[in-house]
mmCIF file of C-alpha atoms in Angstrom:
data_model
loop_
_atom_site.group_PDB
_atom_site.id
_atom_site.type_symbol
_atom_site.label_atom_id
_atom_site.label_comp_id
_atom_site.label_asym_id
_atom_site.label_seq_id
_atom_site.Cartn_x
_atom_site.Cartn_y
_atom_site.Cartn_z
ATOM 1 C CA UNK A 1 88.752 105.549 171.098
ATOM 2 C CA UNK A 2 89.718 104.893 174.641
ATOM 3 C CA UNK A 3 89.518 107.743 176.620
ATOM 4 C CA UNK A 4 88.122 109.607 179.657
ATOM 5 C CA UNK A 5 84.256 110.823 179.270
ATOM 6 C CA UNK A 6 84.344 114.715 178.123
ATOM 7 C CA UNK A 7 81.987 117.472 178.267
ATOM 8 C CA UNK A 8 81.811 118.709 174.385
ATOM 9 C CA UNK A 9 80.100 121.687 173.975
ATOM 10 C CA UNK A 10 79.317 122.857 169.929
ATOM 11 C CA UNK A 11 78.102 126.498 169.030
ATOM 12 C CA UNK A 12 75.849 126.189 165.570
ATOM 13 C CA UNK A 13 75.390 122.906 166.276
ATOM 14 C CA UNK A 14 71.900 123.347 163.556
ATOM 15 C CA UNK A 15 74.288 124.607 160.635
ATOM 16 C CA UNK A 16 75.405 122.203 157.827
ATOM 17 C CA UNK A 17 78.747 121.885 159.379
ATOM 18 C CA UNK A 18 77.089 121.598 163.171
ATOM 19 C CA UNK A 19 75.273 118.706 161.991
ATOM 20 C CA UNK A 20 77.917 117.238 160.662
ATOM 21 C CA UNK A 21 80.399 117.273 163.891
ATOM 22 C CA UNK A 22 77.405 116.041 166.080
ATOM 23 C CA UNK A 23 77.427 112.606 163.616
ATOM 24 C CA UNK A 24 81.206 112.781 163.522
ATOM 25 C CA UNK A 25 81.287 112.460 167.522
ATOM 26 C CA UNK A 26 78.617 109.725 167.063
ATOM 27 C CA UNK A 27 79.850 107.573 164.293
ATOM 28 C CA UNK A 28 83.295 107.394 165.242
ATOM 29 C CA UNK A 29 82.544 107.286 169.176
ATOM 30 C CA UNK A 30 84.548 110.471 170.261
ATOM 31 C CA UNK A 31 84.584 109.899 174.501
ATOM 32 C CA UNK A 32 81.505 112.544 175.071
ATOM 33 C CA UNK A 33 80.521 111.948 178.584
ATOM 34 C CA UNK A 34 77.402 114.749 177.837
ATOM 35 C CA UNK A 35 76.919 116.977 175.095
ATOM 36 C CA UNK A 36 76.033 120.577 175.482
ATOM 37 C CA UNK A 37 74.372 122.112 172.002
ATOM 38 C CA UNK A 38 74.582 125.895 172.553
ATOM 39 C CA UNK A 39 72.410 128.116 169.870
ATOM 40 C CA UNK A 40 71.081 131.450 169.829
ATOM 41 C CA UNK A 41 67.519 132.950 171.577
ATOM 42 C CA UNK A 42 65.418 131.472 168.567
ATOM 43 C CA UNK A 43 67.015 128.037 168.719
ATOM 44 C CA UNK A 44 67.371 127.882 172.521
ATOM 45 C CA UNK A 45 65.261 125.480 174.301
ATOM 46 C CA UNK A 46 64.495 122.986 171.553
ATOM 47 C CA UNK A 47 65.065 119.496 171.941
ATOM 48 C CA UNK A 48 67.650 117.412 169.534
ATOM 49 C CA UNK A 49 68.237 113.737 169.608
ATOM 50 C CA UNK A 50 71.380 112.402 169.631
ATOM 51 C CA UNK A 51 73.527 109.130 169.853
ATOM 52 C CA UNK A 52 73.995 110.821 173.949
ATOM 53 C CA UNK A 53 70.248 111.391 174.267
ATOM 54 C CA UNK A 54 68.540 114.141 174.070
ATOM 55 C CA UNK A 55 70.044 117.274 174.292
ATOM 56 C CA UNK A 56 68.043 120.845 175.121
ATOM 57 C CA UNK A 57 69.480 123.890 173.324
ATOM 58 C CA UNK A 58 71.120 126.149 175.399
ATOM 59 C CA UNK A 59 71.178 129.833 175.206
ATOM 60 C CA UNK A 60 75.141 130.094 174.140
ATOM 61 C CA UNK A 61 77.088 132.160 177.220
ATOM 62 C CA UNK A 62 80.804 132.414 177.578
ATOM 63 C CA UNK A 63 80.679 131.177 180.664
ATOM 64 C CA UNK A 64 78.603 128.289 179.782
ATOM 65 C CA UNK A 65 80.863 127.410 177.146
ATOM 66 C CA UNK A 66 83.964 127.678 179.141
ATOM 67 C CA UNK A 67 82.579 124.414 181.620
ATOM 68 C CA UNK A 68 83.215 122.372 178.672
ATOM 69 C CA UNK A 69 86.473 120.402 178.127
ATOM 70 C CA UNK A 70 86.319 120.753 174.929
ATOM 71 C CA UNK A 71 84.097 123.377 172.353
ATOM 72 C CA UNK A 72 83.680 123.234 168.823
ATOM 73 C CA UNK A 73 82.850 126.609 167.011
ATOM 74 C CA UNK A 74 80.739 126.166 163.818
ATOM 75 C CA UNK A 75 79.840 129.689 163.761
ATOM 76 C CA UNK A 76 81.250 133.064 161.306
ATOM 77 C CA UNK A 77 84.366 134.936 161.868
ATOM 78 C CA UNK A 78 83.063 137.624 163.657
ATOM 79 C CA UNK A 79 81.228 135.177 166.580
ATOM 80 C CA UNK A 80 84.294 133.288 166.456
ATOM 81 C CA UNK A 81 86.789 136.803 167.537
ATOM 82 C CA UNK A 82 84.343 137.841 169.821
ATOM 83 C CA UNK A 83 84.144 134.793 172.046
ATOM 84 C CA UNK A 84 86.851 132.299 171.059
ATOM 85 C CA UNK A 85 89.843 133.890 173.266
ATOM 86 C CA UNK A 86 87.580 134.346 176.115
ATOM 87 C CA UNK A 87 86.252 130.465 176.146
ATOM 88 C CA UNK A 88 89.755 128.766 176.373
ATOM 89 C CA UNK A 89 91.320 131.933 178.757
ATOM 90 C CA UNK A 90 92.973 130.376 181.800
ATOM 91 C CA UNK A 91 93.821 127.051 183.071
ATOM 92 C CA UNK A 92 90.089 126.129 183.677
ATOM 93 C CA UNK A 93 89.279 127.571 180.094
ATOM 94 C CA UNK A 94 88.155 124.659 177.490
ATOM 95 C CA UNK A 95 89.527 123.738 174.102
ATOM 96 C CA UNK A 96 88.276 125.659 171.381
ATOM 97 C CA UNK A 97 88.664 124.395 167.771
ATOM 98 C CA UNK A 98 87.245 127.120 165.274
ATOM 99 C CA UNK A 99 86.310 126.356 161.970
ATOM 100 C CA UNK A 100 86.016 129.755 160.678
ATOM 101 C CA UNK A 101 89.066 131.633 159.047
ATOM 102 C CA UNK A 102 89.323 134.299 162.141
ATOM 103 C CA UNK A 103 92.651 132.928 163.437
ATOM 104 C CA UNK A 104 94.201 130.461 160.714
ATOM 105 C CA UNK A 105 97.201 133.199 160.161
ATOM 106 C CA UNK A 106 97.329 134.293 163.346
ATOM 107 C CA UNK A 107 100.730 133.806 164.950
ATOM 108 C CA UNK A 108 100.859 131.435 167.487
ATOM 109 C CA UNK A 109 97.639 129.575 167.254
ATOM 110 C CA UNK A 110 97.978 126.126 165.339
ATOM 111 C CA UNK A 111 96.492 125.937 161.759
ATOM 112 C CA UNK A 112 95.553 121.703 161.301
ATOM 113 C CA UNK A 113 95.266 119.189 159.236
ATOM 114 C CA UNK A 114 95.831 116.263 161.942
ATOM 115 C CA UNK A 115 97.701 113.797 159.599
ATOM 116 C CA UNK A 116 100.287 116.887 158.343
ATOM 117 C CA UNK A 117 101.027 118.556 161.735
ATOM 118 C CA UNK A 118 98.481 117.394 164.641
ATOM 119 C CA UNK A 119 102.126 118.006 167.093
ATOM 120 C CA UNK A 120 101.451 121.650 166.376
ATOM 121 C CA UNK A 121 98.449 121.278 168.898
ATOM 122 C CA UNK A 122 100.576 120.209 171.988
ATOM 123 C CA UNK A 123 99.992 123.321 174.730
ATOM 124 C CA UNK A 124 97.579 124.702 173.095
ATOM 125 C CA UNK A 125 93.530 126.061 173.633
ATOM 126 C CA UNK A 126 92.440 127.556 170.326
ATOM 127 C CA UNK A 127 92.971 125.529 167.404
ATOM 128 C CA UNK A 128 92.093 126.728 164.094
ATOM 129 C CA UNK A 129 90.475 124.140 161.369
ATOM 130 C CA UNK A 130 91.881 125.088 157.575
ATOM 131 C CA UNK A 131 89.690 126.380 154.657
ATOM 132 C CA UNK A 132 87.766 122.891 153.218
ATOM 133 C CA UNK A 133 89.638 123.273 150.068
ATOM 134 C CA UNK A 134 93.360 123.234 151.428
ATOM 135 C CA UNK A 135 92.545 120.547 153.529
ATOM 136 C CA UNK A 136 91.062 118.734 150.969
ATOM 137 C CA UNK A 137 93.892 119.356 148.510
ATOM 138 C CA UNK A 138 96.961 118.855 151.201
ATOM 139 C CA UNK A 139 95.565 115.313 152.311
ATOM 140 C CA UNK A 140 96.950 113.932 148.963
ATOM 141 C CA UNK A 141 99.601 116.625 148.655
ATOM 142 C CA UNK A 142 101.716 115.621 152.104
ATOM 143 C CA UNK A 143 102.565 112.275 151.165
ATOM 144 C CA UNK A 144 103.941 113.283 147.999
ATOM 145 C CA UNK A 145 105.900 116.408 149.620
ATOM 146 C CA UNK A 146 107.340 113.909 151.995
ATOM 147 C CA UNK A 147 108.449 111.481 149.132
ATOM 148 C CA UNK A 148 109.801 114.342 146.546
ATOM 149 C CA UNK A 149 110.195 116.816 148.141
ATOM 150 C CA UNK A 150 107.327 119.925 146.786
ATOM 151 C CA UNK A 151 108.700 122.759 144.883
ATOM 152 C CA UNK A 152 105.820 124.435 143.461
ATOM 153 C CA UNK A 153 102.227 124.089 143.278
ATOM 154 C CA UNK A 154 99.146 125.187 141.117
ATOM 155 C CA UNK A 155 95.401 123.872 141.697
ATOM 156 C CA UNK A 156 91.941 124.383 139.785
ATOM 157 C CA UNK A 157 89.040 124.059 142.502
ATOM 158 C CA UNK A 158 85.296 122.678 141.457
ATOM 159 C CA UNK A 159 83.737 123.860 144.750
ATOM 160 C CA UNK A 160 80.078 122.175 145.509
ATOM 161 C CA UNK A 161 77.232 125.006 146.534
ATOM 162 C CA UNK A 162 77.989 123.804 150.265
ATOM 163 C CA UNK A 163 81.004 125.566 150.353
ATOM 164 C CA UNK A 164 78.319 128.608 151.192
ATOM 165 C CA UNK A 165 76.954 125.998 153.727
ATOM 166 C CA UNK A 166 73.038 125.090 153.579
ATOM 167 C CA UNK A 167 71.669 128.438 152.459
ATOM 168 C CA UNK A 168 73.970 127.791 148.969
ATOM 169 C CA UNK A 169 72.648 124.297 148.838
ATOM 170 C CA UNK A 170 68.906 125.260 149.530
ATOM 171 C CA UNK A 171 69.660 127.909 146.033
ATOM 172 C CA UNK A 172 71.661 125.236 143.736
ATOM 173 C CA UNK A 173 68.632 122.682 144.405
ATOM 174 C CA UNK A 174 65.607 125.820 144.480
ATOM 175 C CA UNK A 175 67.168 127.143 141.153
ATOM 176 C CA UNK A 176 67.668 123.867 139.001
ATOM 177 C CA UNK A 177 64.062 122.773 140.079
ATOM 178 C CA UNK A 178 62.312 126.395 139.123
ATOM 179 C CA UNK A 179 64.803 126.080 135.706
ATOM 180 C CA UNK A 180 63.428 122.677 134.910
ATOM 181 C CA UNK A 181 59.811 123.322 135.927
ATOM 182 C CA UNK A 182 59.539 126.119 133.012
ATOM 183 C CA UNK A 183 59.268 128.605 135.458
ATOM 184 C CA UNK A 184 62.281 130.548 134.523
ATOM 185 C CA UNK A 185 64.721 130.607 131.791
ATOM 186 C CA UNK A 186 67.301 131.754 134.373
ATOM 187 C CA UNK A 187 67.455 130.771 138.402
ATOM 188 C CA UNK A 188 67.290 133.283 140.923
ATOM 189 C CA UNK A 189 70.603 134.183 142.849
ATOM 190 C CA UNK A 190 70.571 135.770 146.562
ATOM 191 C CA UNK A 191 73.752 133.747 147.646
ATOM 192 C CA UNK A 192 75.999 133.383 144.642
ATOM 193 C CA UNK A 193 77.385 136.057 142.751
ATOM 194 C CA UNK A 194 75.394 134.774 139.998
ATOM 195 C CA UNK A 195 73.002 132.001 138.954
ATOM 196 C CA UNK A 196 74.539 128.467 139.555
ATOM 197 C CA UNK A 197 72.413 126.239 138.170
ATOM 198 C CA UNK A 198 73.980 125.157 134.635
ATOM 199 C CA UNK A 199 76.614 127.444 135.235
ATOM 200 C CA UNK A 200 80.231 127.606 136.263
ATOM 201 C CA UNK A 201 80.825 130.665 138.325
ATOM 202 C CA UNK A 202 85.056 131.422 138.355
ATOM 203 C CA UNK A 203 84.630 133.585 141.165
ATOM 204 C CA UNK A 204 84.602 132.188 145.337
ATOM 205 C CA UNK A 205 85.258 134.838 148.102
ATOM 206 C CA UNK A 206 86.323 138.478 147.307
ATOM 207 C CA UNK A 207 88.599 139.748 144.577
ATOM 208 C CA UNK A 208 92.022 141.101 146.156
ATOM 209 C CA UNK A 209 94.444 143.658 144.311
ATOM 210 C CA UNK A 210 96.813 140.851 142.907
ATOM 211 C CA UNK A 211 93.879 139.367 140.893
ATOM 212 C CA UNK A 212 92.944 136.167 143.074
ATOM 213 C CA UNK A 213 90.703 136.160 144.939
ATOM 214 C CA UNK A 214 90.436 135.640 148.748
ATOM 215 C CA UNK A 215 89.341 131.724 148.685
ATOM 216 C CA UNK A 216 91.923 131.595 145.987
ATOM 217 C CA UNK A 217 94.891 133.141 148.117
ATOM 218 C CA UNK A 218 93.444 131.176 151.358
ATOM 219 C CA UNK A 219 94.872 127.843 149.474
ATOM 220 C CA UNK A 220 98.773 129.654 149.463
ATOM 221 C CA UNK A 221 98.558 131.452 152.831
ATOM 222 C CA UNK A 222 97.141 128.023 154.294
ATOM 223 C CA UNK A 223 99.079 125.353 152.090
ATOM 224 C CA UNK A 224 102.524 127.630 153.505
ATOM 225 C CA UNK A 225 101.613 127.381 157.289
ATOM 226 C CA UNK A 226 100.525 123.936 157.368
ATOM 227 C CA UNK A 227 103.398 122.100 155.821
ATOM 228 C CA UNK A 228 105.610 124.652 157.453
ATOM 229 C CA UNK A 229 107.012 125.910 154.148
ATOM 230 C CA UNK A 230 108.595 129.387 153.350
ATOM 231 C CA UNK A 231 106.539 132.335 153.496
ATOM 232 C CA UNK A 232 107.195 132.844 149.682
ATOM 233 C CA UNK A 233 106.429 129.198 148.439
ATOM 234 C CA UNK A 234 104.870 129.437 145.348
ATOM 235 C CA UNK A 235 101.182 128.378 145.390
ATOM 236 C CA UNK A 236 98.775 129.427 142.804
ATOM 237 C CA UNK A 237 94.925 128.438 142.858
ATOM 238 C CA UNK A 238 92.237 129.457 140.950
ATOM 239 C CA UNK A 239 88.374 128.591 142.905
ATOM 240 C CA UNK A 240 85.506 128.125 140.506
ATOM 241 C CA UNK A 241 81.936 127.411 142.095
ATOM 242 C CA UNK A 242 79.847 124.241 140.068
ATOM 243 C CA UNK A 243 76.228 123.356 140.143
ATOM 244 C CA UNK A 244 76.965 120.116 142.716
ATOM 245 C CA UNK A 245 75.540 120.300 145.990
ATOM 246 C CA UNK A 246 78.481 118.293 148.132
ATOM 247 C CA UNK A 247 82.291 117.141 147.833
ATOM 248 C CA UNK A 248 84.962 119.490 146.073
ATOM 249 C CA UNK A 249 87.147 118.626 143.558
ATOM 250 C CA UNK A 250 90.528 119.591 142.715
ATOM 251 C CA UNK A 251 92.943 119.432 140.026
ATOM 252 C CA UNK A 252 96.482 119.742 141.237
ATOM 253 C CA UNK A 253 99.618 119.758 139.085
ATOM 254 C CA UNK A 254 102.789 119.475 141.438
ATOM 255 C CA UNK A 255 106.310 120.525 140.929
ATOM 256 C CA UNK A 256 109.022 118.482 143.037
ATOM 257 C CA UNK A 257 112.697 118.923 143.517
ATOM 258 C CA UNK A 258 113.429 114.911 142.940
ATOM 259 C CA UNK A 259 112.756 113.590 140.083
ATOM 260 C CA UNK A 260 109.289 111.575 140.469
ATOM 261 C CA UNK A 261 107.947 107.772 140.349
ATOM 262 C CA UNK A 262 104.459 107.381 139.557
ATOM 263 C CA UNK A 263 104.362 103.523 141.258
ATOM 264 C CA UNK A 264 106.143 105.190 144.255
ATOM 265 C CA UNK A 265 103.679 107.914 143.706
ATOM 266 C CA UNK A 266 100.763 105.510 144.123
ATOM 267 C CA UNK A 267 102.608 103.407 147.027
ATOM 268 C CA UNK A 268 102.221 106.424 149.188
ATOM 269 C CA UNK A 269 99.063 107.365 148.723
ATOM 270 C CA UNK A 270 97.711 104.092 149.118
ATOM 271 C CA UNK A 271 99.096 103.698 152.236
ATOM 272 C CA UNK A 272 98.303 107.426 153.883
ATOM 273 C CA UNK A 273 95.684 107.787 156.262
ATOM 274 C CA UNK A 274 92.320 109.213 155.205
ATOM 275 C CA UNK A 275 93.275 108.926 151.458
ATOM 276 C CA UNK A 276 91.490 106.799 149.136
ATOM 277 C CA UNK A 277 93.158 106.107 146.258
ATOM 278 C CA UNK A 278 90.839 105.785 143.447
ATOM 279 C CA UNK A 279 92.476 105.500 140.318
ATOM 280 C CA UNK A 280 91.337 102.899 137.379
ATOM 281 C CA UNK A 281 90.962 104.720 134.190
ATOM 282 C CA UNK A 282 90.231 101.365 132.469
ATOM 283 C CA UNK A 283 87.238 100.449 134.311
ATOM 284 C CA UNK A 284 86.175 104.052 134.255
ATOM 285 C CA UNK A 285 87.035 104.435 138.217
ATOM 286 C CA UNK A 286 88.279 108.037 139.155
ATOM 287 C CA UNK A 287 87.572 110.593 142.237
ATOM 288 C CA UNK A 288 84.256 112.081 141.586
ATOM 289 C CA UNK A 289 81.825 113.959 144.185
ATOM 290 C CA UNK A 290 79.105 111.545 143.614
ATOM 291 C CA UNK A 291 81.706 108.896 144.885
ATOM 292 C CA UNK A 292 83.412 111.507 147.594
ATOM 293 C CA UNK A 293 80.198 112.622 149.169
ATOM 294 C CA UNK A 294 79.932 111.617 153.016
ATOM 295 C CA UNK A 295 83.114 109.803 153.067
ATOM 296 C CA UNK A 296 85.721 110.482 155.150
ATOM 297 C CA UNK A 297 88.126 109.534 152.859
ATOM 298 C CA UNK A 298 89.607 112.004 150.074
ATOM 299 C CA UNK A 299 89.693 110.418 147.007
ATOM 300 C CA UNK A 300 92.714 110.754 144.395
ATOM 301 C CA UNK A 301 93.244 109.800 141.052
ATOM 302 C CA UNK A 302 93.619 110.337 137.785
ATOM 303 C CA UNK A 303 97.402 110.147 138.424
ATOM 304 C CA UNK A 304 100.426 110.923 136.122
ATOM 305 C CA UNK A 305 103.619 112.966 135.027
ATOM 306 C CA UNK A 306 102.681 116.089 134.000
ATOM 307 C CA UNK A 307 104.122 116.433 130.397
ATOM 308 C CA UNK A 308 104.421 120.160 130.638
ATOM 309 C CA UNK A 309 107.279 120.270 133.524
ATOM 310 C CA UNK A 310 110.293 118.182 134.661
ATOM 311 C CA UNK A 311 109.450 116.389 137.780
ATOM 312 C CA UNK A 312 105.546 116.934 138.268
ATOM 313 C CA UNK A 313 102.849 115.120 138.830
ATOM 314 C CA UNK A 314 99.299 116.114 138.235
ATOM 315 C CA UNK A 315 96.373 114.471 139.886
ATOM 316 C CA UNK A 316 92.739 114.570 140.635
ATOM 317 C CA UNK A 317 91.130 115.160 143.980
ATOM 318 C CA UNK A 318 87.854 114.761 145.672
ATOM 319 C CA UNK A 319 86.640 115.308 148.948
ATOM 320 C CA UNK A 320 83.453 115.970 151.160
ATOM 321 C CA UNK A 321 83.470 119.329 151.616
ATOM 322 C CA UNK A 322 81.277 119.518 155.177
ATOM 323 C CA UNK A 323 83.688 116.147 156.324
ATOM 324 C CA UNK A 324 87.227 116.312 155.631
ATOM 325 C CA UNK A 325 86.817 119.761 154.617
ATOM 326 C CA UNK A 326 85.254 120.999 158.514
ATOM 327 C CA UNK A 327 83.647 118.801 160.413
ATOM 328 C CA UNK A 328 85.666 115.449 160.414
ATOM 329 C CA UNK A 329 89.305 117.400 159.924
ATOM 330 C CA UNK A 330 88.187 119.420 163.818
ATOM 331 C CA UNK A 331 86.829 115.782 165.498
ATOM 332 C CA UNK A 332 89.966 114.340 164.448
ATOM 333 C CA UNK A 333 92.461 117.161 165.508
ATOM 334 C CA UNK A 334 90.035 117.057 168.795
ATOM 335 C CA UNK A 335 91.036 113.196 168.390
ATOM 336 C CA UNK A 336 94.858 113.728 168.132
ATOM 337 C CA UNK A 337 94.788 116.159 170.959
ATOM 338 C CA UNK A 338 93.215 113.405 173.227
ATOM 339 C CA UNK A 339 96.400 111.081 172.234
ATOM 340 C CA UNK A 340 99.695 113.972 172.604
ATOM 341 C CA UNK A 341 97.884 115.153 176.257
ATOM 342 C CA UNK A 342 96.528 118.720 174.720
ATOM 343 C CA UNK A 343 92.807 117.758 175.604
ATOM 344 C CA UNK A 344 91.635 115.641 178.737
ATOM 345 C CA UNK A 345 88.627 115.860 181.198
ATOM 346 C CA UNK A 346 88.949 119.006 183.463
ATOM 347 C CA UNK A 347 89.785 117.461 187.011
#
């Protein structure tokens, strides 16, 4: 994209999702005029090598930080409260966009999904990326609330181990090989709740007193602020963790208040951005992680009327989890800011 050079600084730049903004800025040629990696004491001082050269690890420091035009967090909550507010402070403050949950209710600071509401951004410092399923789930949702009209909504997750970033990975792939190897009937577990090789574990985040449980309820609070819907739409979700290491799926039965057109249906998705539409039952062609994984695309499918409900649809989704789920939704909402004014080189 044409633009002026920027400073980008990112914080956990050697996490699964850090790696993946670093080859989102790359591959897609995001205007970095010099790239500042900023890591804690035991990662400061290496070397990394990147599309903009090599790049020493810097001891992170909000003031550091704060000489960037723009700063992507990959970091926990906590880091993220802490320091956040304090790196885009002020008129020479940068552009932080967070991809941890700290602020995504938080009134007043823009939740994103770029292609749903990327004018949300305009005037703002501290943008905050969505959980990975929502936005994986609302890519192929919009088009359709923008054609019917969405009344109600209720999703099944299949969440890939990388949903608990490498660490989950590293246990998924540790586990099946011990399993396999004969040297135990059972895997260990030290991230999941419990084994996840040849399991299905219905249970993502922590159980809250209404029975869902926190991943689960992310999906409504999320799905409600993003499309700018009532505080009491009705959104139910229930997360299950399965033994894949990348891309989540999704099945999604939606309710609509006009009566729906499958061919109309398929028109839209076909033509909106950063969906794939991937839907030939004949020739055995549906969304499936080993098709999702490191594209940028979402991929839908499976698509019909739900026989259970006037006016549904119910489809199937699948999306890379550390790309259109983090790493590639923050790049492009740093991408959209570039093009409404919100982000420019500091004079």
């Amino acid at each position: 994209m044409s633009a002026s050079p920027l400073t980008v600084g990112i914080v956990g730049a050697t996490g699964a999702v850090g790696k993946e903004i670093r080859g989102c800025l790359e591959k897609r040629e995001f205007p970095v005029g010099t790239l500042r990696i900023f890591g804690s004491e035991r990662s400061a001082g290496k070397e990394v090598e990147t599309k903009f050269g090599k790049v020493t690890v810097e001891l992170f420091e909000e003031d550091k930080a704060r000489e960037c035009d723009v700063v992507f967090l990959a970091v926990d909550g906590d880091f993220a409260l802490k320091h956040a507010e304090n790196i885009c402070a002020g008129d020479d403050g940068a552009v932080v966009i967070d991809n941890s949950s700290a602020f995504r209710y938080k009134e007043g600071i823009p939740l994103v999904v770029p292609e749903i509401n990327a004018e949300t951004t305009k005037g703002k410092k501290l943008i905050a990326n969505p959980n990975c399923t929502t936005a994986i789930g609302l890519m192929a949702v919009w088009p359709l609330h923008k054609l019917f009209g969405l009344k109600k909504m209720v999703m099944s997750t299949y969440q890939a181990a990388s949903g608990a970033g490498q660490p989950g990975m590293d246990e998924l792939v540790e586990g099946t090989r011990a399993v396999l190897a004969g040297e135990r009937d059972v895997a260990e577990n030290k991230i999941f709740a419990h084994p996840l090789p040849f399991n299905v574990i219905p249970h993502i985040d922590k159980f809250q007193e209404n029975g869902y449980t926190k991943e689960e309820m992310k999906v409504t609070w999320e799905t409600r602020k993003i499309c700018g819907l009532d505080d009491d739409f009705p959104v139910s979700c229930t997360a299950v963790r399965i033994p894949t290491s990348r891309a989540h799926s999704e099945s999604i039965v939606a309710l609509f208040d006009k009566p729906v057109d499958v061919a109309a249906a398929r028109k839209a998705l076909e033509e909106a951005p950063g969906v794939k539409l991937v839907d030939d039952p004949e020739n055995l062609k549906y969304p499936m992680p080993l098709t999702a994984t490191g594209q940028y695309d979402v991929e839908v499918g499976r698509l019909r009327k739900n026989i259970a409900f006037d006016n549904a649809l119910e489809f199937f989704v699948c999306g890379d989890q550390l790309l259109r789920g983090a790493a590639l939704n923050a790049v492009v909402v740093a991408e959209a800011m570039i093009e409404n004014g919100a982000l420019a080189a500091k004079v």
